[in-house]
Amino acid sequence: MKRNIHIALAAALFLVSCSNKEKMLDSLADYNNSKEEKGYHFGDKLDLPKEVTENTESITISFGDKETKDLRINPQFFTLGDNKVVFVIKTNRGETLNQDATINVFTKTPEQNIPYKIVADYPHDPKNFIEGFVVEGNTVYESDGMKGSSQLIKYTLGSSVPKIMAKQPADIFSEGCTIVEDKVYQLTYQNKIGFIYDKNTLKKLSEFPLPGVIGEGWGLTYDGKNLIATDGSKNLYFLDVNNPSKVVKTIAVGGYSTVYNQLNELEYHKGFIYANVWHQPVILKINPANGEVIGKLDFTQLTKENDKGDSEHVLNGIAFKGDNMLVTGKNWEKIYEAAFQ
């Protein structure tokens, strides 16, 4: 009889324990879901529900390669945008509970819409699936993608006929490009390599492996000190210009209420990074010190006029002609000059 009572008590305690664990995890999940859209700012504290805090000995936030017990949004651990974490909870009963979560961190100041006016347009070869776009003086350097069609070309703004062309092997998918002094640097999409050319002749000088952390090559620019690359994520990778296989630092990009993933073609101009977002008709103005998006240019109308109903003919190409921005897109027939207002 006593043995049966003990078994019954143990079963009851087990059920209570399971019930408590479920309540804690459900409560934490509801809290995380409610905060995911609104997000946090740096310095904010995670105000976890009482069902969790009153029944725990400790709470740790794990990022995989690092962890913290500080429930504040500390830039030492969190980045702008989405942060994939695991809550590790040690209960008062000595149990350990794990729960995955996404913690979004946004900027404190809304992005400003940057007004502009189209003041000129120039021809662009609609056969070119443009991936990289940079202008120096009146000369355009353009990297075009697609296997079997990839190339680096050089032409005069106002004429879409190349003066010099460097064709890529059929297995290469070219991506972003930029100029560093007398050289042109070019990324590839999934070939895991980059190329360096003589700027004047487009003769290939050398190639380099992409850093391991960069899964795919997308956009590329130069800030006067480092190369800056994108890989289709929210990250900007600053690369050593003398050794582009080395990542100097990485920053994440975020806005006031938006996680900006799929950063694509880049341009650096007067202390700011400008970035296309793949499949969005916008260009972001980014503070390179912290990844904060401080402004946005909306090119919805231009995209509608040029995509011809093809969803892949996206806005993708940023350069500067003096203080005016030049923009174009994949297989677009024109390059547009926009003056900020």
PDB file of C-alpha atoms in Angstrom, residues 37-266:
ATOM      1  CA  GLU A  37       7.928  42.527 -34.446  1.00  0.00           C
ATOM      2  CA  LYS A  38       8.388  45.484 -32.103  1.00  0.00           C
ATOM      3  CA  GLY A  39      11.945  44.472 -31.239  1.00  0.00           C
ATOM      4  CA  TYR A  40      14.432  46.141 -28.941  1.00  0.00           C
ATOM      5  CA  HIS A  41      17.005  48.912 -28.988  1.00  0.00           C
ATOM      6  CA  PHE A  42      20.489  48.776 -27.545  1.00  0.00           C
ATOM      7  CA  GLY A  43      20.302  49.316 -23.786  1.00  0.00           C
ATOM      8  CA  ASP A  44      16.789  47.863 -23.458  1.00  0.00           C
ATOM      9  CA  LYS A  45      16.219  45.109 -20.911  1.00  0.00           C
ATOM     10  CA  LEU A  46      14.404  41.859 -21.583  1.00  0.00           C
ATOM     11  CA  ASP A  47      11.501  41.976 -19.133  1.00  0.00           C
ATOM     12  CA  LEU A  48      10.771  38.259 -19.032  1.00  0.00           C
ATOM     13  CA  PRO A  49       7.443  37.012 -17.634  1.00  0.00           C
ATOM     14  CA  LYS A  50       7.121  36.111 -13.949  1.00  0.00           C
ATOM     15  CA  GLU A  51       6.269  32.505 -14.824  1.00  0.00           C
ATOM     16  CA  VAL A  52       9.888  32.268 -15.943  1.00  0.00           C
ATOM     17  CA  THR A  53      11.813  34.516 -13.540  1.00  0.00           C
ATOM     18  CA  GLU A  54      10.098  33.318 -10.347  1.00  0.00           C
ATOM     19  CA  ASN A  55      10.890  29.686 -11.058  1.00  0.00           C
ATOM     20  CA  THR A  56      14.461  29.923 -12.212  1.00  0.00           C
ATOM     21  CA  GLU A  57      17.874  29.875 -10.648  1.00  0.00           C
ATOM     22  CA  SER A  58      19.567  31.434 -13.697  1.00  0.00           C
ATOM     23  CA  ILE A  59      18.865  32.479 -17.289  1.00  0.00           C
ATOM     24  CA  THR A  60      21.570  32.487 -19.937  1.00  0.00           C
ATOM     25  CA  ILE A  61      21.280  33.726 -23.513  1.00  0.00           C
ATOM     26  CA  SER A  62      23.422  31.631 -25.847  1.00  0.00           C
ATOM     27  CA  PHE A  63      24.558  32.807 -29.292  1.00  0.00           C
ATOM     28  CA  GLY A  64      26.334  29.557 -30.108  1.00  0.00           C
ATOM     29  CA  ASP A  65      29.903  30.787 -29.785  1.00  0.00           C
ATOM     30  CA  LYS A  66      29.255  33.136 -26.867  1.00  0.00           C
ATOM     31  CA  GLU A  67      26.763  33.598 -24.057  1.00  0.00           C
ATOM     32  CA  THR A  68      25.630  36.147 -21.480  1.00  0.00           C
ATOM     33  CA  LYS A  69      23.479  36.294 -18.342  1.00  0.00           C
ATOM     34  CA  ASP A  70      22.950  40.017 -18.823  1.00  0.00           C
ATOM     35  CA  LEU A  71      19.364  40.478 -19.994  1.00  0.00           C
ATOM     36  CA  ARG A  72      20.112  43.872 -21.531  1.00  0.00           C
ATOM     37  CA  ILE A  73      20.565  44.348 -25.265  1.00  0.00           C
ATOM     38  CA  ASN A  74      24.296  44.845 -25.208  1.00  0.00           C
ATOM     39  CA  PRO A  75      26.109  45.510 -28.532  1.00  0.00           C
ATOM     40  CA  GLN A  76      28.904  43.294 -27.243  1.00  0.00           C
ATOM     41  CA  PHE A  77      26.593  40.343 -27.872  1.00  0.00           C
ATOM     42  CA  PHE A  78      23.713  41.548 -30.057  1.00  0.00           C
ATOM     43  CA  THR A  79      23.800  42.989 -33.555  1.00  0.00           C
ATOM     44  CA  LEU A  80      21.287  45.108 -35.415  1.00  0.00           C
ATOM     45  CA  GLY A  81      18.636  43.016 -37.139  1.00  0.00           C
ATOM     46  CA  ASP A  82      17.718  39.455 -36.241  1.00  0.00           C
ATOM     47  CA  ASN A  83      19.683  37.599 -33.571  1.00  0.00           C
ATOM     48  CA  LYS A  84      19.144  33.839 -33.366  1.00  0.00           C
ATOM     49  CA  VAL A  85      19.591  32.838 -29.728  1.00  0.00           C
ATOM     50  CA  VAL A  86      18.824  30.047 -27.278  1.00  0.00           C
ATOM     51  CA  PHE A  87      17.478  30.752 -23.794  1.00  0.00           C
ATOM     52  CA  VAL A  88      19.084  28.321 -21.339  1.00  0.00           C
ATOM     53  CA  ILE A  89      17.030  28.220 -18.137  1.00  0.00           C
ATOM     54  CA  LYS A  90      18.090  26.468 -14.947  1.00  0.00           C
ATOM     55  CA  THR A  91      14.990  25.985 -12.814  1.00  0.00           C
ATOM     56  CA  ASN A  92      14.711  26.003  -9.044  1.00  0.00           C
ATOM     57  CA  ARG A  93      14.250  22.235  -9.288  1.00  0.00           C
ATOM     58  CA  GLY A  94      17.665  21.832 -10.922  1.00  0.00           C
ATOM     59  CA  GLU A  95      16.334  21.173 -14.416  1.00  0.00           C
ATOM     60  CA  THR A  96      17.744  22.787 -17.568  1.00  0.00           C
ATOM     61  CA  LEU A  97      15.324  24.058 -20.219  1.00  0.00           C
ATOM     62  CA  ASN A  98      16.279  25.327 -23.688  1.00  0.00           C
ATOM     63  CA  GLN A  99      14.217  27.451 -26.032  1.00  0.00           C
ATOM     64  CA  ASP A 100      15.137  28.939 -29.427  1.00  0.00           C
ATOM     65  CA  ALA A 101      14.177  32.537 -30.115  1.00  0.00           C
ATOM     66  CA  THR A 102      14.762  35.424 -32.513  1.00  0.00           C
ATOM     67  CA  ILE A 103      15.541  38.764 -30.907  1.00  0.00           C
ATOM     68  CA  ASN A 104      15.282  41.677 -33.322  1.00  0.00           C
ATOM     69  CA  VAL A 105      17.303  44.799 -32.552  1.00  0.00           C
ATOM     70  CA  PHE A 106      16.359  48.042 -34.287  1.00  0.00           C
ATOM     71  CA  THR A 107      17.743  51.565 -34.432  1.00  0.00           C
ATOM     72  CA  LYS A 108      16.310  54.277 -32.197  1.00  0.00           C
ATOM     73  CA  THR A 109      15.818  56.770 -35.019  1.00  0.00           C
ATOM     74  CA  PRO A 110      13.540  56.136 -38.041  1.00  0.00           C
ATOM     75  CA  GLU A 111      15.120  56.123 -41.498  1.00  0.00           C
ATOM     76  CA  GLN A 112      14.520  59.376 -43.368  1.00  0.00           C
ATOM     77  CA  ASN A 113      13.067  59.206 -46.862  1.00  0.00           C
ATOM     78  CA  ILE A 114      15.584  60.925 -49.132  1.00  0.00           C
ATOM     79  CA  PRO A 115      13.874  62.973 -51.857  1.00  0.00           C
ATOM     80  CA  TYR A 116      15.428  63.107 -55.304  1.00  0.00           C
ATOM     81  CA  LYS A 117      14.762  64.222 -58.859  1.00  0.00           C
ATOM     82  CA  ILE A 118      15.760  62.404 -62.052  1.00  0.00           C
ATOM     83  CA  VAL A 119      17.800  64.930 -64.021  1.00  0.00           C
ATOM     84  CA  ALA A 120      19.197  62.784 -66.856  1.00  0.00           C
ATOM     85  CA  ASP A 121      19.303  59.299 -68.295  1.00  0.00           C
ATOM     86  CA  TYR A 122      21.856  57.369 -70.340  1.00  0.00           C
ATOM     87  CA  PRO A 123      21.683  54.189 -72.447  1.00  0.00           C
ATOM     88  CA  HIS A 124      22.424  50.821 -70.878  1.00  0.00           C
ATOM     89  CA  ASP A 125      22.712  47.495 -72.693  1.00  0.00           C
ATOM     90  CA  PRO A 126      19.553  45.527 -71.715  1.00  0.00           C
ATOM     91  CA  LYS A 127      21.384  42.238 -72.353  1.00  0.00           C
ATOM     92  CA  ASN A 128      23.568  42.865 -69.301  1.00  0.00           C
ATOM     93  CA  PHE A 129      22.537  41.196 -66.039  1.00  0.00           C
ATOM     94  CA  ILE A 130      24.324  43.842 -64.011  1.00  0.00           C
ATOM     95  CA  GLU A 131      25.888  42.869 -60.683  1.00  0.00           C
ATOM     96  CA  GLY A 132      28.606  45.485 -60.134  1.00  0.00           C
ATOM     97  CA  PHE A 133      28.560  49.148 -61.163  1.00  0.00           C
ATOM     98  CA  VAL A 134      31.114  51.862 -60.505  1.00  0.00           C
ATOM     99  CA  VAL A 135      31.844  55.153 -62.296  1.00  0.00           C
ATOM    100  CA  GLU A 136      35.111  57.050 -62.335  1.00  0.00           C
ATOM    101  CA  GLY A 137      34.930  60.393 -64.113  1.00  0.00           C
ATOM    102  CA  ASN A 138      32.932  59.597 -67.233  1.00  0.00           C
ATOM    103  CA  THR A 139      34.024  55.948 -67.421  1.00  0.00           C
ATOM    104  CA  VAL A 140      31.752  53.100 -66.334  1.00  0.00           C
ATOM    105  CA  TYR A 141      33.109  49.806 -65.021  1.00  0.00           C
ATOM    106  CA  GLU A 142      30.405  47.141 -65.008  1.00  0.00           C
ATOM    107  CA  SER A 143      30.388  43.543 -63.827  1.00  0.00           C
ATOM    108  CA  ASP A 144      27.690  41.383 -65.428  1.00  0.00           C
ATOM    109  CA  GLY A 145      26.566  38.006 -64.146  1.00  0.00           C
ATOM    110  CA  MET A 146      25.067  34.691 -65.265  1.00  0.00           C
ATOM    111  CA  LYS A 147      27.096  31.610 -66.138  1.00  0.00           C
ATOM    112  CA  GLY A 148      28.210  31.732 -69.743  1.00  0.00           C
ATOM    113  CA  SER A 149      27.601  35.489 -69.932  1.00  0.00           C
ATOM    114  CA  SER A 150      29.730  36.878 -67.114  1.00  0.00           C
ATOM    115  CA  GLN A 151      32.085  39.712 -67.962  1.00  0.00           C
ATOM    116  CA  LEU A 152      33.783  42.864 -66.796  1.00  0.00           C
ATOM    117  CA  ILE A 153      33.337  45.761 -69.218  1.00  0.00           C
ATOM    118  CA  LYS A 154      34.448  49.352 -69.502  1.00  0.00           C
ATOM    119  CA  TYR A 155      32.552  52.016 -71.437  1.00  0.00           C
ATOM    120  CA  THR A 156      31.859  55.737 -71.560  1.00  0.00           C
ATOM    121  CA  LEU A 157      28.752  56.999 -69.796  1.00  0.00           C
ATOM    122  CA  GLY A 158      26.328  57.890 -72.588  1.00  0.00           C
ATOM    123  CA  SER A 159      27.443  54.988 -74.774  1.00  0.00           C
ATOM    124  CA  SER A 160      26.551  51.408 -73.939  1.00  0.00           C
ATOM    125  CA  VAL A 161      29.168  49.999 -76.311  1.00  0.00           C
ATOM    126  CA  PRO A 162      32.166  48.602 -74.369  1.00  0.00           C
ATOM    127  CA  LYS A 163      35.610  50.014 -75.077  1.00  0.00           C
ATOM    128  CA  ILE A 164      37.203  47.006 -73.359  1.00  0.00           C
ATOM    129  CA  MET A 165      35.689  43.665 -72.364  1.00  0.00           C
ATOM    130  CA  ALA A 166      37.030  40.872 -70.157  1.00  0.00           C
ATOM    131  CA  LYS A 167      34.944  37.724 -70.675  1.00  0.00           C
ATOM    132  CA  GLN A 168      34.755  35.132 -67.894  1.00  0.00           C
ATOM    133  CA  PRO A 169      34.933  31.339 -68.242  1.00  0.00           C
ATOM    134  CA  ALA A 170      31.530  29.680 -68.638  1.00  0.00           C
ATOM    135  CA  ASP A 171      31.465  28.381 -65.054  1.00  0.00           C
ATOM    136  CA  ILE A 172      31.982  31.843 -63.522  1.00  0.00           C
ATOM    137  CA  PHE A 173      29.086  33.973 -62.264  1.00  0.00           C
ATOM    138  CA  SER A 174      30.443  37.493 -61.804  1.00  0.00           C
ATOM    139  CA  GLU A 175      29.198  39.760 -59.031  1.00  0.00           C
ATOM    140  CA  GLY A 176      30.113  43.123 -57.448  1.00  0.00           C
ATOM    141  CA  CYS A 177      33.120  45.198 -58.458  1.00  0.00           C
ATOM    142  CA  THR A 178      34.971  48.285 -57.250  1.00  0.00           C
ATOM    143  CA  ILE A 179      38.026  50.390 -58.054  1.00  0.00           C
ATOM    144  CA  VAL A 180      41.098  50.680 -55.849  1.00  0.00           C
ATOM    145  CA  GLU A 181      43.677  53.052 -57.343  1.00  0.00           C
ATOM    146  CA  ASP A 182      44.763  51.447 -60.634  1.00  0.00           C
ATOM    147  CA  LYS A 183      42.992  48.127 -60.054  1.00  0.00           C
ATOM    148  CA  VAL A 184      39.470  46.712 -60.358  1.00  0.00           C
ATOM    149  CA  TYR A 185      38.386  44.117 -57.801  1.00  0.00           C
ATOM    150  CA  GLN A 186      35.553  41.747 -58.700  1.00  0.00           C
ATOM    151  CA  LEU A 187      33.638  39.112 -56.725  1.00  0.00           C
ATOM    152  CA  THR A 188      32.045  35.900 -57.960  1.00  0.00           C
ATOM    153  CA  TYR A 189      28.719  34.502 -56.805  1.00  0.00           C
ATOM    154  CA  GLN A 190      29.356  30.888 -55.755  1.00  0.00           C
ATOM    155  CA  ASN A 191      32.798  30.233 -57.206  1.00  0.00           C
ATOM    156  CA  LYS A 192      34.451  31.267 -53.894  1.00  0.00           C
ATOM    157  CA  ILE A 193      37.030  33.471 -55.636  1.00  0.00           C
ATOM    158  CA  GLY A 194      37.600  37.096 -56.526  1.00  0.00           C
ATOM    159  CA  PHE A 195      39.604  38.672 -59.337  1.00  0.00           C
ATOM    160  CA  ILE A 196      41.919  41.674 -59.567  1.00  0.00           C
ATOM    161  CA  TYR A 197      42.358  43.459 -62.907  1.00  0.00           C
ATOM    162  CA  ASP A 198      44.424  46.273 -64.304  1.00  0.00           C
ATOM    163  CA  LYS A 199      42.007  49.207 -64.426  1.00  0.00           C
ATOM    164  CA  ASN A 200      43.263  50.521 -67.763  1.00  0.00           C
ATOM    165  CA  THR A 201      43.438  47.303 -69.761  1.00  0.00           C
ATOM    166  CA  LEU A 202      41.114  44.963 -67.774  1.00  0.00           C
ATOM    167  CA  LYS A 203      43.889  42.386 -67.920  1.00  0.00           C
ATOM    168  CA  LYS A 204      43.509  39.935 -65.043  1.00  0.00           C
ATOM    169  CA  LEU A 205      46.393  40.322 -62.619  1.00  0.00           C
ATOM    170  CA  SER A 206      45.508  37.798 -59.921  1.00  0.00           C
ATOM    171  CA  GLU A 207      42.740  36.071 -58.014  1.00  0.00           C
ATOM    172  CA  PHE A 208      42.044  35.406 -54.353  1.00  0.00           C
ATOM    173  CA  PRO A 209      39.847  33.052 -52.304  1.00  0.00           C
ATOM    174  CA  LEU A 210      36.873  34.672 -50.629  1.00  0.00           C
ATOM    175  CA  PRO A 211      36.951  34.594 -46.812  1.00  0.00           C
ATOM    176  CA  GLY A 212      35.343  31.451 -45.427  1.00  0.00           C
ATOM    177  CA  VAL A 213      32.695  33.438 -43.559  1.00  0.00           C
ATOM    178  CA  ILE A 214      31.376  34.812 -46.864  1.00  0.00           C
ATOM    179  CA  GLY A 215      29.169  32.101 -48.289  1.00  0.00           C
ATOM    180  CA  GLU A 216      28.470  33.917 -51.556  1.00  0.00           C
ATOM    181  CA  GLY A 217      29.893  37.019 -53.224  1.00  0.00           C
ATOM    182  CA  TRP A 218      27.297  39.751 -53.856  1.00  0.00           C
ATOM    183  CA  GLY A 219      28.232  43.455 -53.640  1.00  0.00           C
ATOM    184  CA  LEU A 220      31.588  45.216 -53.335  1.00  0.00           C
ATOM    185  CA  THR A 221      32.829  48.765 -52.689  1.00  0.00           C
ATOM    186  CA  TYR A 222      35.870  50.565 -51.275  1.00  0.00           C
ATOM    187  CA  ASP A 223      35.941  53.175 -48.492  1.00  0.00           C
ATOM    188  CA  GLY A 224      39.502  54.358 -49.085  1.00  0.00           C
ATOM    189  CA  LYS A 225      40.908  51.892 -46.573  1.00  0.00           C
ATOM    190  CA  ASN A 226      39.060  48.566 -46.796  1.00  0.00           C
ATOM    191  CA  LEU A 227      37.031  46.676 -49.340  1.00  0.00           C
ATOM    192  CA  ILE A 228      33.429  46.221 -48.177  1.00  0.00           C
ATOM    193  CA  ALA A 229      31.502  43.149 -49.333  1.00  0.00           C
ATOM    194  CA  THR A 230      28.013  41.692 -48.995  1.00  0.00           C
ATOM    195  CA  ASP A 231      26.934  38.063 -49.196  1.00  0.00           C
ATOM    196  CA  GLY A 232      23.141  38.336 -49.287  1.00  0.00           C
ATOM    197  CA  SER A 233      22.769  38.566 -45.513  1.00  0.00           C
ATOM    198  CA  LYS A 234      22.403  41.603 -43.237  1.00  0.00           C
ATOM    199  CA  ASN A 235      26.178  41.846 -42.859  1.00  0.00           C
ATOM    200  CA  LEU A 236      28.802  44.142 -44.305  1.00  0.00           C
ATOM    201  CA  TYR A 237      32.267  42.564 -44.361  1.00  0.00           C
ATOM    202  CA  PHE A 238      35.281  44.888 -44.282  1.00  0.00           C
ATOM    203  CA  LEU A 239      38.174  43.179 -46.066  1.00  0.00           C
ATOM    204  CA  ASP A 240      41.887  43.933 -46.017  1.00  0.00           C
ATOM    205  CA  VAL A 241      42.551  45.510 -49.432  1.00  0.00           C
ATOM    206  CA  ASN A 242      46.053  43.994 -49.482  1.00  0.00           C
ATOM    207  CA  ASN A 243      44.691  40.572 -48.542  1.00  0.00           C
ATOM    208  CA  PRO A 244      40.990  40.379 -49.512  1.00  0.00           C
ATOM    209  CA  SER A 245      40.735  36.893 -48.011  1.00  0.00           C
ATOM    210  CA  LYS A 246      41.036  38.486 -44.556  1.00  0.00           C
ATOM    211  CA  VAL A 247      37.991  39.968 -42.788  1.00  0.00           C
ATOM    212  CA  VAL A 248      38.953  43.057 -40.778  1.00  0.00           C
ATOM    213  CA  LYS A 249      35.543  43.513 -39.150  1.00  0.00           C
ATOM    214  CA  THR A 250      31.869  42.715 -39.682  1.00  0.00           C
ATOM    215  CA  ILE A 251      28.872  44.932 -38.972  1.00  0.00           C
ATOM    216  CA  ALA A 252      25.163  44.155 -39.258  1.00  0.00           C
ATOM    217  CA  VAL A 253      22.711  46.545 -40.904  1.00  0.00           C
ATOM    218  CA  GLY A 254      19.365  47.460 -39.366  1.00  0.00           C
ATOM    219  CA  GLY A 255      16.629  50.058 -39.443  1.00  0.00           C
ATOM    220  CA  TYR A 256      14.000  51.439 -37.090  1.00  0.00           C
ATOM    221  CA  SER A 257      11.520  48.616 -37.617  1.00  0.00           C
ATOM    222  CA  THR A 258      13.014  46.512 -40.422  1.00  0.00           C
ATOM    223  CA  VAL A 259      15.573  43.749 -40.603  1.00  0.00           C
ATOM    224  CA  TYR A 260      17.492  44.423 -43.822  1.00  0.00           C
ATOM    225  CA  ASN A 261      18.679  41.103 -45.153  1.00  0.00           C
ATOM    226  CA  GLN A 262      19.821  40.414 -48.742  1.00  0.00           C
ATOM    227  CA  LEU A 263      22.054  43.462 -48.996  1.00  0.00           C
ATOM    228  CA  ASN A 264      23.378  43.531 -52.534  1.00  0.00           C
ATOM    229  CA  GLU A 265      25.241  46.052 -54.740  1.00  0.00           C
ATOM    230  CA  LEU A 266      27.185  48.695 -52.801  1.00  0.00           C
TER     231      LEU A 266
END
